[in-house]
């Protein structure tokens, strides 16, 4: 490709108010030497692959006049000026990004990079498009950016607080209408809700009686007394009794209303939590792979609590406020229309303020929730992994992570509070000004003999309540947006459709023999192909070992058979029936799974063994433990089968946890057994103990085993050798060794490593073969 000399034309449009991005030190001298005059750098992309996908260095630069490309072999570079038909596009496949420059007739340039640079590639294309449009049409960019994203230097527009490029998810601002979706959870309690509404109506009406009684009390008792008339005790007692009765009735009705609606809100919250958790457990493994534990815990916990408070307190107060304002307005209009209209003067301004603030709070509170989830994510990462943190002396680092997340949370909350702190006092000021206007207009009317002092007194009493409720309603904007943000995050879970759906017309197998058949199975994770065209038939009671290098697709195949994921191509059949036709829970009841890292729940040993069969008797539990060679060490514990295992089984050694896991699988008596590296994380002596337990477990069952030590699979009926997601060899150990293919090379390489490890082990001091308990 011919090198084009630097142009000396007019400078292209630049991004106002922003300094040019800093080039990498290794490229700065080479690039700056190629720039002409006032030519400015707008964006750059550092390339880390060559066209043959080997690691190499290079850089693509966007200036105001052209696109520059340099490589380690060509530091003089190539360049292309902006002209009609020129396009710059990117695409990615299997973890590799490709940037292509072309015109109407040919491909001019192509650069490849790992996807870690994809953000910079997007920024590069954005700048290229802006400059090309400017040179061809003279049109300015859509808007001048005011700042750069601190992470990826993407220009941010005025008022834009979140980077659209480096944000991991597209976050839509929550809509207040989301709260209406809670109606389906409120439907079972509509009778109580209606009773609460009626009580709210009656209690609000009762609170409006006292101000009305102040009119005759002033005009018929107090003012005549100042003019020399005697006070009528009976009349005074009547008015005071009315005031006391109204207060007592309002108190009783208010208590009943609050209690009923509090009960309803708690039940709605409990139903919402349960529904969210149930739906969460039905989602596929793929969903959990992209979520953080702390974020999900925050959604089910704090977000539902926030909705509870909203329904039981704030929604109740809002309903009362609306009723109070409506009834008060009607009473004021009935007393004096002109004075009532003066009272309503601040309403349009307050309504406009609410509209403006609501738009800002709508996105603000949703960001607050997400940022708070970052704080809980740090806790969810650190506390379960506290042993690793302490082992590597990373307390200061984790404290720094938490401090940074907490500081980000503080920053986002400060932005929201900045808006809210101005809004609330402004509403209070407007209501105070409204009260002054009513005072002035009322005094003028009294001077004109248009109203009495009693009428003005009653008006002021009503207005104080009116403005108090108006101020309360303005504060409702904040809690509504908080609740809407929480509801959106919960419905994000409830609206998510599992990638492993239940069949529309389920097939039920009365008895499972255990025959498994994979027909041309393929699986893709995103754009990356993991397994391709795998066809295997496993007969009932047969033991098949999966062998291959790390990343060859062994665990993926196991996940597909367990239906943690669904195949992208082909089908998996059990006893001749596609597993996608079987109810998910019913199908998995026939599978026993023993993992490389067994997971134990906090509780007793007996509870963990009976996890898959909660109704198991103690005799069945003990029998499973004996078969798993776990009975002896369990009896040595202080409380035997009632001993607590600690969180994730930390009170037990690795070998003990694994044998508990095997006992758990034995107890459910599955027809299909999957062993995923069940002995890879223990020493040789412990492995022998576990192997004895596994021998009892696999007897008479269809077994699929993945093992780190190939020697443990010598007794398998068949071995399936995988390489890069495809089956390359199938046969017994002896057959595959005789072929001297993939399996032979794997076995020989591992045998050499084992010999070396055995020699080192003879030189090392003896230790507890079952591992030290934590």
Short mmCIF file of N, CA, C and O in Angstrom, two decimals, residues 196-205 207-208 257 316-331 469 473:
data_model
loop_
_atom_site.label_atom_id
_atom_site.label_comp_id
_atom_site.label_asym_id
_atom_site.label_seq_id
_atom_site.Cartn_x
_atom_site.Cartn_y
_atom_site.Cartn_z
N UNK A 196 -58.66 -0.39 53.82
CA UNK A 196 -57.71 0.65 54.19
C UNK A 196 -58.02 1.97 53.53
O UNK A 196 -57.88 3.04 54.13
N UNK A 197 -58.49 1.92 52.25
CA UNK A 197 -58.85 3.16 51.56
C UNK A 197 -60.06 3.82 52.22
O UNK A 197 -60.08 5.06 52.40
N UNK A 198 -61.06 3.02 52.57
CA UNK A 198 -62.25 3.58 53.23
C UNK A 198 -61.88 4.21 54.57
O UNK A 198 -62.33 5.31 54.92
N UNK A 199 -61.02 3.52 55.32
CA UNK A 199 -60.58 4.07 56.61
C UNK A 199 -59.78 5.35 56.42
O UNK A 199 -59.89 6.29 57.22
N UNK A 200 -58.98 5.42 55.36
CA UNK A 200 -58.23 6.64 55.07
C UNK A 200 -59.19 7.79 54.76
O UNK A 200 -59.00 8.92 55.21
N UNK A 201 -60.23 7.50 53.99
CA UNK A 201 -61.23 8.51 53.65
C UNK A 201 -61.92 9.04 54.90
O UNK A 201 -62.06 10.27 55.09
N UNK A 202 -62.33 8.12 55.79
CA UNK A 202 -63.05 8.52 56.99
C UNK A 202 -62.15 9.26 57.97
O UNK A 202 -62.55 10.27 58.58
N UNK A 203 -60.90 8.76 58.14
CA UNK A 203 -59.99 9.42 59.09
C UNK A 203 -59.59 10.80 58.60
O UNK A 203 -59.46 11.74 59.40
N UNK A 204 -59.43 10.96 57.29
CA UNK A 204 -59.12 12.29 56.73
C UNK A 204 -60.28 13.25 56.96
O UNK A 204 -60.08 14.41 57.33
N UNK A 205 -61.50 12.75 56.73
CA UNK A 205 -62.68 13.59 56.96
C UNK A 205 -62.78 14.01 58.42
O UNK A 205 -63.12 15.16 58.74
N UNK A 207 -60.30 14.48 60.52
CA UNK A 207 -59.30 15.49 60.85
C UNK A 207 -59.67 16.87 60.32
O UNK A 207 -59.11 17.88 60.76
N UNK A 208 -60.64 16.94 59.37
CA UNK A 208 -61.06 18.23 58.82
C UNK A 208 -62.19 18.88 59.63
O UNK A 208 -62.57 20.02 59.36
N UNK A 257 -56.38 2.01 60.02
CA UNK A 257 -55.88 2.13 58.65
C UNK A 257 -54.40 1.76 58.56
O UNK A 257 -53.99 0.98 57.70
N UNK A 316 -49.43 5.27 51.71
CA UNK A 316 -50.54 5.59 52.60
C UNK A 316 -50.60 7.09 52.86
O UNK A 316 -51.67 7.71 52.80
N UNK A 317 -49.43 7.68 53.13
CA UNK A 317 -49.39 9.13 53.36
C UNK A 317 -49.82 9.89 52.11
O UNK A 317 -50.51 10.91 52.20
N UNK A 318 -49.40 9.39 50.94
CA UNK A 318 -49.77 10.08 49.70
C UNK A 318 -51.28 10.04 49.48
O UNK A 318 -51.88 11.05 49.10
N UNK A 319 -51.87 8.87 49.72
CA UNK A 319 -53.32 8.77 49.57
C UNK A 319 -54.03 9.72 50.54
O UNK A 319 -55.01 10.39 50.17
N UNK A 320 -53.52 9.76 51.77
CA UNK A 320 -54.10 10.68 52.75
C UNK A 320 -53.93 12.13 52.33
O UNK A 320 -54.84 12.96 52.49
N UNK A 321 -52.75 12.44 51.77
CA UNK A 321 -52.49 13.81 51.32
C UNK A 321 -53.44 14.22 50.20
O UNK A 321 -53.98 15.34 50.20
N UNK A 322 -53.64 13.30 49.24
CA UNK A 322 -54.55 13.62 48.13
C UNK A 322 -55.97 13.85 48.65
O UNK A 322 -56.65 14.81 48.24
N UNK A 323 -56.42 12.96 49.55
CA UNK A 323 -57.76 13.13 50.11
C UNK A 323 -57.86 14.43 50.90
O UNK A 323 -58.86 15.16 50.80
N UNK A 324 -56.83 14.72 51.68
CA UNK A 324 -56.84 15.93 52.50
C UNK A 324 -56.90 17.18 51.63
O UNK A 324 -57.67 18.10 51.88
N UNK A 325 -56.05 17.20 50.57
CA UNK A 325 -56.03 18.37 49.69
C UNK A 325 -57.35 18.52 48.96
O UNK A 325 -57.90 19.63 48.84
N UNK A 326 -57.89 17.41 48.47
CA UNK A 326 -59.18 17.48 47.76
C UNK A 326 -60.30 17.96 48.65
O UNK A 326 -61.08 18.86 48.26
N UNK A 327 -60.41 17.36 49.86
CA UNK A 327 -61.48 17.76 50.77
C UNK A 327 -61.29 19.20 51.27
O UNK A 327 -62.26 19.96 51.39
N UNK A 328 -60.02 19.55 51.55
CA UNK A 328 -59.76 20.92 52.02
C UNK A 328 -60.12 21.93 50.96
O UNK A 328 -60.70 22.99 51.26
N UNK A 329 -59.76 21.63 49.70
CA UNK A 329 -60.09 22.55 48.61
C UNK A 329 -61.60 22.73 48.50
O UNK A 329 -62.10 23.86 48.31
N UNK A 330 -62.36 21.65 48.61
CA UNK A 330 -63.82 21.74 48.54
C UNK A 330 -64.38 22.60 49.67
O UNK A 330 -65.28 23.44 49.46
N UNK A 331 -63.85 22.40 50.90
CA UNK A 331 -64.34 23.19 52.04
C UNK A 331 -63.99 24.66 51.87
O UNK A 331 -64.82 25.55 52.13
N UNK A 469 -49.70 19.19 53.77
CA UNK A 469 -49.90 18.03 52.90
C UNK A 469 -49.26 18.24 51.53
O UNK A 469 -48.76 17.30 50.92
N UNK A 473 -46.56 15.88 49.89
CA UNK A 473 -46.71 15.31 48.56
C UNK A 473 -45.47 15.57 47.70
O UNK A 473 -45.05 14.72 46.90
#
